[in-house]
XYZ file of C-alpha atoms in Angstrom:
648
model
C 16.563 -20.452 35.934
C 14.339 -17.757 37.434
C 13.079 -15.098 35.074
C 11.589 -11.642 35.463
C 8.919 -10.578 33.034
C 6.689 -7.526 32.844
C 4.450 -5.858 30.323
C 5.268 -2.174 30.561
C 4.135 0.521 28.164
C 2.977 -1.971 25.550
C 6.328 -3.773 25.376
C 7.445 -7.031 26.857
C 10.353 -6.598 29.228
C 12.431 -9.549 30.159
C 15.279 -10.302 32.546
C 16.868 -13.569 33.621
C 18.358 -14.644 36.929
C 20.517 -17.754 37.077
C 20.334 -19.381 40.506
C 24.036 -20.150 40.769
C 25.699 -16.878 41.689
C 22.400 -14.996 41.268
C 23.620 -12.955 38.301
C 20.997 -10.563 36.953
C 20.620 -9.794 33.283
C 19.429 -6.290 32.465
C 15.842 -6.060 31.246
C 15.449 -5.299 27.563
C 12.461 -4.325 25.449
C 11.616 -7.051 22.964
C 8.319 -7.972 21.251
C 9.005 -11.727 21.334
C 11.196 -13.879 23.570
C 12.572 -17.274 22.561
C 13.152 -19.629 25.482
C 14.535 -23.141 25.023
C 13.499 -23.015 21.389
C 9.889 -22.036 22.069
C 8.424 -18.665 21.272
C 6.735 -16.750 24.081
C 4.625 -13.748 23.141
C 3.299 -10.900 25.244
C 3.806 -12.533 28.624
C 1.807 -10.220 30.837
C -0.929 -10.647 33.404
C -3.449 -9.434 30.833
C -2.464 -11.917 28.101
C -3.567 -14.950 30.119
C -1.402 -17.306 32.114
C -2.027 -20.248 29.802
C 0.453 -18.685 27.379
C 3.340 -19.336 29.769
C 5.464 -22.180 28.453
C 7.056 -24.771 30.700
C 10.749 -23.837 30.797
C 13.355 -25.335 33.051
C 14.940 -23.441 35.910
C 17.433 -24.676 38.471
C 16.030 -26.185 41.608
C 16.432 -23.780 44.486
C 19.843 -24.375 46.065
C 20.356 -27.419 43.785
C 21.679 -28.097 40.304
C 19.175 -28.719 37.471
C 18.248 -32.201 36.348
C 17.894 -33.417 32.797
C 15.052 -35.871 33.214
C 12.174 -34.849 30.949
C 8.534 -34.882 31.898
C 6.719 -37.935 30.673
C 4.092 -37.301 28.009
C 0.399 -37.313 28.846
C -1.342 -40.600 28.188
C -5.071 -41.123 27.821
C -6.611 -42.765 30.886
C -6.905 -46.529 30.433
C -9.334 -48.873 32.115
C -8.386 -49.080 35.767
C -10.260 -50.212 38.828
C -11.241 -47.283 40.974
C -11.891 -47.272 44.698
C -15.426 -47.345 46.026
C -14.557 -47.278 49.733
C -14.749 -43.513 50.203
C -11.014 -42.864 49.953
C -11.664 -41.243 46.558
C -14.287 -38.550 46.080
C -15.476 -36.960 42.844
C -16.613 -33.356 42.430
C -17.077 -30.837 39.654
C -15.171 -28.227 41.680
C -12.694 -28.558 44.542
C -11.839 -25.485 46.614
C -8.755 -25.581 48.825
C -9.245 -23.063 51.624
C -12.221 -21.611 53.456
C -11.414 -17.906 53.640
C -13.312 -15.186 51.815
C -11.940 -16.154 48.375
C -12.715 -19.866 48.658
C -16.192 -19.451 50.141
C -17.274 -16.672 47.767
C -16.177 -18.747 44.771
C -17.825 -21.908 46.124
C -21.181 -20.174 46.461
C -21.121 -19.124 42.816
C -19.881 -22.328 41.170
C -22.255 -24.393 43.334
C -25.025 -23.088 41.063
C -23.472 -25.184 38.286
C -22.162 -28.338 39.950
C -20.970 -30.144 43.055
C -18.336 -28.436 45.206
C -15.889 -29.745 47.801
C -14.446 -27.145 50.180
C -11.279 -28.642 51.649
C -10.046 -26.813 54.725
C -7.097 -27.522 56.987
C -8.747 -26.839 60.341
C -12.186 -25.543 61.266
C -13.840 -23.697 58.353
C -13.596 -20.312 60.082
C -9.850 -20.677 60.798
C -8.434 -18.541 58.002
C -6.611 -15.258 57.483
C -9.973 -13.707 56.652
C -11.201 -14.383 60.159
C -8.285 -12.405 61.629
C -8.610 -9.406 59.291
C -9.544 -6.474 61.514
C -9.440 -3.263 59.511
C -11.887 -3.775 56.678
C -12.363 -3.754 52.902
C -11.376 -0.773 50.787
C -13.795 0.363 48.094
C -14.943 3.605 46.487
C -18.383 4.185 48.033
C -18.293 7.923 48.734
C -19.174 10.607 46.123
C -16.055 12.607 46.992
C -13.851 9.588 46.304
C -12.997 8.142 42.877
C -11.785 4.968 41.196
C -8.800 6.928 39.872
C -7.845 7.991 43.383
C -8.043 4.418 44.705
C -5.961 3.246 41.746
C -3.366 5.931 42.358
C -3.098 5.077 46.074
C -2.717 1.381 45.245
C 0.005 1.979 42.665
C 1.936 4.422 44.855
C 1.831 2.012 47.815
C 2.913 -0.806 45.468
C 6.025 1.188 44.476
C 4.848 1.296 40.851
C 5.234 -2.462 40.414
C 1.464 -3.045 40.236
C -0.165 -4.255 37.028
C -2.281 -1.260 36.011
C -5.020 -3.268 34.312
C -5.418 -5.472 37.406
C -5.574 -2.392 39.637
C -8.260 -0.807 37.455
C -10.362 -3.988 37.458
C -10.175 -4.470 41.236
C -10.898 -0.820 42.083
C -13.776 -0.682 39.570
C -15.440 -3.965 40.522
C -14.827 -3.651 44.267
C -17.926 -1.610 45.188
C -20.247 -4.204 43.635
C -18.518 -6.979 45.583
C -19.180 -5.074 48.822
C -22.853 -4.641 47.899
C -23.102 -8.375 47.236
C -21.749 -9.120 50.723
C -24.306 -6.775 52.277
C -27.082 -8.465 50.274
C -25.852 -11.816 51.641
C -26.222 -10.575 55.221
C -22.828 -9.148 56.120
C -23.332 -6.302 58.594
C -20.990 -3.308 58.441
C -20.825 -0.211 60.621
C -22.939 2.798 59.730
C -22.562 6.437 60.705
C -25.139 8.735 62.319
C -26.375 9.681 58.842
C -27.329 6.078 58.119
C -24.654 5.584 55.477
C -21.787 3.136 55.734
C -19.078 4.398 58.069
C -15.917 4.640 56.000
C -12.588 4.612 57.819
C -9.224 5.761 56.520
C -5.963 3.838 56.765
C -2.304 4.384 55.891
C -1.654 5.073 52.210
C -5.284 5.994 51.424
C -6.136 9.537 50.341
C -9.830 9.132 51.231
C -12.076 7.475 53.779
C -13.000 4.269 51.935
C -12.619 1.391 54.396
C -15.855 -0.519 55.002
C -15.633 -2.230 58.377
C -17.440 -4.051 61.167
C -15.767 -2.442 64.189
C -12.311 -4.077 64.327
C -13.610 -7.547 63.424
C -14.464 -7.119 59.743
C -12.994 -10.399 58.571
C -14.900 -12.318 61.195
C -18.175 -10.752 60.081
C -17.544 -11.510 56.392
C -16.505 -15.070 57.232
C -19.673 -15.528 59.310
C -21.977 -14.388 56.516
C -20.267 -16.520 53.876
C -20.069 -19.631 56.058
C -23.773 -19.428 56.881
C -24.580 -19.348 53.172
C -22.169 -22.207 52.393
C -23.618 -24.448 55.113
C -27.110 -23.939 53.676
C -26.065 -24.789 50.115
C -26.865 -28.449 49.275
C -24.296 -28.526 46.458
C -21.376 -27.689 48.761
C -19.649 -30.283 50.948
C -17.177 -28.952 53.533
C -14.305 -31.246 54.499
C -12.804 -29.787 57.656
C -9.509 -30.982 59.125
C -8.387 -32.063 55.676
C -4.802 -31.014 54.942
C -4.107 -30.638 51.201
C -0.920 -32.596 50.439
C -0.285 -32.311 46.714
C -2.098 -31.511 43.489
C -2.674 -34.381 41.043
C -1.275 -33.418 37.663
C -0.348 -34.917 34.313
C 1.397 -33.628 31.204
C -0.322 -32.975 27.888
C 2.566 -32.048 25.644
C 3.995 -28.843 27.124
C 0.899 -28.254 29.251
C 0.441 -29.340 32.858
C -3.131 -30.378 33.658
C -4.606 -30.523 37.185
C -7.030 -33.344 38.018
C -7.514 -32.991 41.763
C -5.746 -33.099 45.099
C -4.728 -35.558 47.797
C -5.641 -34.573 51.344
C -4.887 -35.980 54.781
C -7.829 -36.242 57.168
C -5.948 -35.182 60.298
C -8.670 -36.535 62.603
C -8.821 -40.075 61.161
C -5.259 -40.106 59.721
C -6.576 -41.299 56.372
C -5.603 -40.007 52.931
C -8.551 -38.902 50.786
C -8.180 -38.364 47.048
C -10.356 -35.682 45.470
C -10.778 -35.986 41.686
C -12.333 -32.850 40.207
C -12.747 -31.015 36.937
C -11.622 -27.676 38.385
C -9.475 -26.710 41.388
C -9.476 -23.312 43.077
C -6.455 -22.762 45.298
C -7.425 -20.271 48.022
C -5.192 -21.523 50.814
C -3.887 -18.232 52.194
C -0.392 -17.110 53.075
C 2.921 -18.192 54.507
C 3.358 -16.113 57.679
C 4.783 -18.989 59.697
C 8.117 -18.955 57.883
C 8.753 -16.257 60.507
C 8.670 -16.652 64.316
C 6.142 -13.860 64.835
C 3.185 -13.476 62.502
C -0.376 -12.245 62.638
C -1.419 -15.232 60.524
C -3.258 -18.192 62.095
C -1.341 -21.410 62.690
C -2.632 -22.883 59.417
C -0.696 -20.344 57.286
C 2.340 -22.450 56.358
C 2.430 -21.737 52.633
C 0.852 -25.046 51.651
C -0.836 -23.725 48.510
C 2.209 -21.887 47.177
C 4.444 -24.906 47.773
C 1.942 -27.332 46.226
C 1.545 -25.116 43.178
C 5.321 -24.769 42.782
C 5.716 -28.554 42.898
C 2.902 -28.852 40.349
C 4.760 -26.641 37.840
C 2.854 -23.409 38.441
C 4.565 -20.073 37.827
C 5.420 -18.195 41.056
C 5.942 -14.438 41.237
C 7.124 -11.634 43.570
C 7.902 -13.795 46.610
C 10.455 -11.298 47.935
C 7.656 -8.927 48.942
C 6.706 -10.094 52.438
C 4.648 -7.484 54.237
C 5.412 -6.997 57.909
C 2.534 -5.345 59.711
C 4.018 -2.467 61.711
C 1.817 -2.957 64.737
C 1.305 -6.358 66.313
C 0.734 -6.434 70.056
C 4.086 -6.729 71.883
C 3.332 -9.096 74.755
C 6.556 -8.111 76.520
C 5.178 -4.610 77.053
C 1.887 -5.673 78.648
C 1.390 -5.169 82.395
C 0.172 -8.781 82.676
C 2.073 -11.122 80.352
C 0.149 -13.928 78.570
C 0.509 -17.250 80.393
C 1.728 -19.015 77.275
C 3.311 -17.980 73.986
C 0.738 -17.094 71.351
C 0.454 -19.276 68.257
C 0.083 -16.072 66.242
C 0.653 -12.429 67.120
C -2.374 -10.306 67.977
C -2.905 -7.677 65.297
C -3.399 -4.005 66.146
C -5.254 -2.805 63.070
C -4.000 -0.082 60.734
C -7.242 1.723 61.510
C -5.906 2.728 64.937
C -3.360 4.945 63.177
C -6.007 5.936 60.649
C -8.140 7.173 63.545
C -5.320 9.326 64.887
C -3.087 6.891 66.760
C 0.479 8.194 67.312
C 3.670 6.165 67.492
C 6.220 6.903 70.233
C 9.468 5.283 71.315
C 9.845 4.308 74.971
C 11.031 7.839 75.797
C 7.634 9.050 74.530
C 9.234 10.776 71.547
C 7.093 10.811 68.417
C 9.334 9.487 65.631
C 7.330 8.918 62.423
C 7.591 12.559 61.173
C 11.380 12.038 61.126
C 10.990 9.284 58.514
C 8.070 10.360 56.321
C 5.959 13.474 55.861
C 2.830 11.305 56.040
C 3.908 10.269 59.559
C 1.679 7.498 60.979
C -0.368 7.427 57.755
C 2.593 6.358 55.620
C 2.305 2.959 53.887
C 3.068 -0.133 55.943
C 6.533 -0.768 54.552
C 7.664 2.733 55.576
C 6.171 2.458 59.064
C 7.565 -1.042 59.641
C 11.078 0.012 58.615
C 10.839 3.124 60.773
C 9.881 1.091 63.832
C 12.603 -1.442 63.037
C 15.155 1.390 62.855
C 14.025 2.810 66.196
C 14.255 -0.570 67.889
C 17.759 -1.229 66.568
C 19.096 2.261 67.329
C 17.680 2.310 70.839
C 18.131 -1.415 71.574
C 14.485 -1.690 72.593
C 11.974 -4.458 71.963
C 8.827 -2.491 71.145
C 7.387 0.959 70.553
C 4.141 2.517 71.752
C 0.972 3.283 69.804
C -1.222 5.809 71.588
C -4.899 6.430 70.810
C -5.837 7.501 74.336
C -6.161 11.194 73.369
C -9.349 10.319 71.470
C -12.777 10.155 73.185
C -13.220 6.976 75.208
C -16.571 6.160 73.609
C -15.128 6.437 70.108
C -12.181 4.169 70.955
C -14.388 1.485 72.475
C -16.896 1.579 69.619
C -14.264 1.415 66.878
C -11.856 -1.043 68.521
C -13.792 -3.242 70.956
C -11.802 -6.374 70.170
C -8.428 -4.692 70.698
C -9.640 -2.940 73.844
C -10.909 -6.204 75.314
C -7.720 -8.144 74.483
C -5.507 -5.475 76.046
C -7.739 -5.129 79.107
C -7.356 -8.847 79.796
C -3.646 -8.146 80.174
C -4.029 -5.118 82.416
C -3.894 -2.414 79.729
C -6.649 0.173 79.188
C -6.138 1.577 75.691
C -8.410 4.548 76.463
C -5.803 5.687 79.006
C -2.518 3.957 78.109
C -0.440 3.454 74.948
C -0.313 0.017 73.327
C 3.069 -1.772 73.064
C 3.566 -2.822 69.431
C 6.205 -4.480 67.245
C 6.277 -5.481 63.542
C 5.261 -9.043 62.635
C 5.004 -10.976 59.368
C 1.554 -10.282 57.989
C 0.957 -10.753 54.250
C 2.603 -12.249 51.180
C 2.253 -9.931 48.189
C 3.664 -12.606 45.890
C 2.378 -16.080 45.178
C 1.035 -18.215 42.343
C 0.941 -16.022 39.289
C -2.609 -15.464 38.086
C -4.238 -13.984 35.020
C -7.125 -11.536 35.076
C -9.608 -14.371 35.679
C -7.593 -16.169 38.334
C -6.192 -18.648 35.800
C -2.722 -20.130 36.154
C -0.396 -21.781 33.644
C -1.651 -25.158 34.967
C -4.861 -26.071 33.140
C -7.834 -26.501 35.470
C -6.065 -24.708 38.352
C -7.296 -21.279 39.452
C -6.110 -19.147 42.368
C -7.588 -16.354 44.481
C -6.733 -14.581 47.722
C -3.340 -14.347 49.366
C -1.987 -17.472 47.653
C -2.286 -15.660 44.317
C -0.097 -12.992 42.750
C -2.483 -11.045 40.530
C -0.356 -7.929 40.086
C -2.604 -5.801 42.317
C -0.234 -5.302 45.229
C 3.039 -4.805 43.403
C 5.867 -4.359 45.897
C 3.625 -3.517 48.858
C -0.064 -4.101 49.560
C -2.162 -1.046 50.314
C -4.089 -1.439 53.586
C -7.442 -3.267 53.274
C -6.898 -4.184 49.622
C -6.479 -7.883 50.440
C -10.088 -8.788 51.176
C -11.087 -6.656 48.193
C -8.738 -8.559 45.869
C -9.976 -11.892 47.211
C -13.604 -10.966 46.561
C -12.980 -9.604 43.070
C -10.831 -12.485 41.846
C -13.030 -15.150 43.439
C -15.878 -13.807 41.295
C -13.725 -13.346 38.182
C -12.584 -16.974 38.360
C -16.163 -18.257 38.270
C -17.006 -17.940 34.560
C -13.815 -19.570 33.177
C -14.117 -22.278 35.829
C -17.651 -23.106 34.755
C -16.595 -23.140 31.103
C -13.701 -25.469 31.927
C -15.964 -27.697 34.003
C -18.503 -28.013 31.190
C -15.825 -28.922 28.647
C -14.251 -31.531 30.954
C -15.392 -34.908 32.180
C -14.613 -36.815 35.360
C -12.781 -40.042 34.657
C -13.929 -42.398 37.396
C -10.991 -44.655 36.550
C -8.410 -41.950 37.300
C -8.111 -42.647 41.007
C -5.151 -45.007 40.792
C -3.104 -43.124 38.207
C -1.003 -41.610 40.988
C 0.750 -43.418 43.809
C -1.126 -42.732 47.030
C 0.535 -41.010 49.954
C 0.687 -43.206 53.060
C 0.464 -42.438 56.768
C 3.678 -43.642 58.493
C 2.033 -46.041 60.960
C 4.714 -48.630 60.215
C 7.393 -46.470 61.834
C 5.904 -46.908 65.294
C 5.000 -44.404 67.987
C 8.496 -43.874 69.407
C 10.066 -43.085 66.044
C 7.225 -40.739 65.123
C 7.603 -38.867 68.416
C 11.306 -38.397 67.665
C 10.569 -37.181 64.135
C 7.889 -34.757 65.304
C 10.091 -33.413 68.112
C 12.992 -32.846 65.710
C 10.663 -31.287 63.129
C 9.372 -28.820 65.724
C 12.954 -27.793 66.570
C 13.852 -27.444 62.885
C 10.767 -25.285 62.302
C 11.859 -22.868 65.022
C 15.371 -22.759 63.603
C 14.095 -21.995 60.096
C 11.902 -19.203 61.465
C 14.832 -17.758 63.377
C 17.045 -17.729 60.273
C 14.305 -16.061 58.197
C 13.742 -13.311 60.771
C 17.441 -12.684 61.324
C 18.563 -12.727 57.687
C 15.443 -12.253 55.525
C 13.456 -9.757 57.585
C 12.467 -6.114 57.186
C 15.980 -4.938 56.209
C 18.152 -7.186 54.028
C 21.585 -7.391 52.365
C 23.081 -9.670 49.728
C 25.590 -11.104 52.189
C 22.907 -11.917 54.766
C 20.602 -13.423 52.150
C 23.428 -15.645 50.942
C 24.114 -16.679 54.535
C 20.432 -17.544 54.922
C 20.540 -19.553 51.696
C 23.415 -21.632 52.989
C 21.955 -22.098 56.458
C 18.517 -23.087 55.161
C 19.985 -25.465 52.594
C 22.047 -27.184 55.309
C 19.115 -27.236 57.733
C 16.796 -28.807 55.182
C 19.375 -31.422 54.170
C 20.008 -32.281 57.840
C 16.259 -32.609 58.548
C 15.559 -34.751 55.493
C 18.523 -37.000 56.295
C 17.168 -37.461 59.814
C 13.742 -38.400 58.469
C 14.951 -40.974 55.966
C 17.481 -42.468 58.372
C 14.532 -43.167 60.668
C 12.598 -45.053 58.001
C 10.696 -42.200 56.356
C 9.754 -42.799 52.724
C 9.079 -40.388 49.870
C 5.314 -40.961 49.875
C 4.814 -40.787 53.653
C 2.711 -37.949 55.057
C 2.139 -36.432 58.474
C 0.784 -32.951 59.123
C 3.879 -31.545 60.841
C 6.329 -33.042 58.334
C 4.339 -31.858 55.318
C 3.998 -28.380 56.788
C 7.745 -28.342 57.373
C 8.547 -29.202 53.762
C 6.144 -26.478 52.613
C 7.822 -23.944 54.910
C 11.222 -24.911 53.498
C 9.900 -24.638 49.946
C 8.392 -21.173 50.508
C 11.414 -19.891 52.436
C 13.589 -20.836 49.454
C 11.177 -19.171 47.047
C 11.391 -15.953 49.088
C 15.190 -16.163 49.182
C 15.548 -16.922 45.484
C 13.372 -13.941 44.607
C 15.053 -11.614 47.125
C 18.509 -12.383 45.760
C 17.272 -11.599 42.269
C 16.099 -8.056 43.041
C 19.108 -5.736 43.064
C 17.262 -2.633 44.254
C 15.133 -1.469 47.154
C 11.457 -1.372 46.234
C 8.452 -1.447 48.530
C 8.752 -4.220 51.091
C 12.117 -5.380 49.772
C 14.793 -3.120 51.308
C 18.434 -3.922 50.551
C 21.254 -2.121 52.373
C 23.649 -2.653 49.464
C 21.054 -1.585 46.862
C 19.295 1.209 48.787
C 17.663 2.958 45.830
C 14.741 2.240 43.565
C 15.835 1.711 39.937
C 13.418 2.194 37.066
C 15.240 -0.366 34.896
C 14.442 -3.037 37.460
C 10.711 -2.277 37.677
C 9.863 -5.867 36.805
C 8.063 -8.649 38.656
C 10.236 -11.551 39.765
C 9.088 -14.756 38.126
C 10.060 -18.304 39.102
C 9.274 -20.671 36.292
C 8.481 -24.383 36.742
C 11.214 -26.846 37.530
C 11.462 -30.553 36.752
C 9.224 -32.964 38.651
C 12.341 -34.856 39.691
C 14.442 -32.788 42.086
C 16.812 -33.661 44.863
C 14.913 -32.237 47.845
C 11.731 -33.597 49.327
C 10.182 -30.136 49.677
C 10.328 -29.571 45.914
C 8.959 -32.958 44.774
C 5.342 -34.022 44.432
C 4.745 -37.007 46.694
C 2.968 -39.133 44.113
C 4.884 -40.597 41.190
C 4.001 -39.989 37.537
C 4.925 -43.452 36.309
C 1.469 -44.020 34.838
C 1.005 -40.622 33.240
């Protein structure tokens, strides 16, 4: 069962979606909700995620199971490994973007910290963020204005208290970055140069040319490397969270990770886990996200019984570089699309179709400064009507010096492919960019899993609602990384590391026993399946959707996953085996199904979720989509934690 819950106007609103048939029950106003015999009160972001009860929902595309979770048992005396395959820390941070690094620097003042990152530490969505960070830093601007812009862009699905907190605390987070050595652009008057982007009513975007994320990442990484309490484990792929049950509560004790350089599994036992693993762009064939963004954190959290919310709201950035329109085509296909920042339109860039007809005023009075969902749908409509593969974004009417100073990275990339953006328009096309949904978080980054906190794109805090306002992502990551610090420290101080806990969970194993030939076959098939999944998601679960097409996608993805898993296990694969490509594939399947399940639940068009058969926004359906935990024992590999809970 998937449920929708919101706290609107002081009243709890509740709706239920049953997976089979996807029937939707109208939301009703009730002060208390009884679920499976347990009373749930005031289930809102502001009431704290620990108040969510574990209720059963049907496994995505599968029927529910009846096996109950085994009760928590106090750790008994067990031998623990001393060979380095188990490591003990006060805090473990999964991800090395702005959220993970900012949090690590704070909690390191109170204990030992492991930063576990999938590739090189700088390889994160933060590093690819071009535009900047939004914050109220100008006297003519106001917190109220930033809040209003955020809520309007979010199609009124934002949590107002979250929006107020982020917009109010944001300026201080920017000042902290500057104090740490982050260098942002300044105007001729010596003050910070503030840009304006789509959906913003004021100039409030702090930036470092068109490489803001890279500059923030640089400053934070330098500080992390210097901190003696922080250990960075690069090329460590997080496999699954280690959890146990304490009555109705799920408790997190650490994470298993695969060292992809040595092909060894390392177990991290920690008092507190921060999940800051980024997004899930690679469920689509074209995305601005780096190759590491395969939804690992969201899938892990779902398998670990965390509440997931608003996964239908996938933001497609309107303007990624369309390689087909470049004079000199790239020699090989990009791993991720090259982003053309929102700030180009904010600086006066104009969108044209290939007949050089300006089209945005036909769709929205704000034209090129409309929110991203509007611009992306408008471009998508132009491409389909005209049977063309890209549109043109022209900034060449602006002074050459201004273009080169504001967008040096974009200018250089285009020039390498024979395009001078000071004289020629840029070919652009929408690409998957940002997940507004994720692991549902309270106002301090807490989840319903004790000891597990979330920040950044992996989290759903309620800030973005149905559509993220430009440059609010880095802001949210900074604010919630800091807000998660105090409760994390409190939890750490009240917990103790059990050095005997290492063997309580079955260890994942690297499939060396299968042999090189079999592994090559599995990896080759997995690569083909990945492309097929991405194709289905783009074709059926893209910018414009319909119930029929979503149901087709559900069937196709279910069959594709079953076929892939059958292939694996027929070739000797076992439940606890791990390899980077296979684990990424199961996470992509898991997240694709979460997106589909949520999309089929929402019978309206709101923000990023546009349905042909439900084309209008409906006030009665102004509710977040919530996917509650499912049983540990499910019938698909993508939805099952790899380790067994036989000893818990």
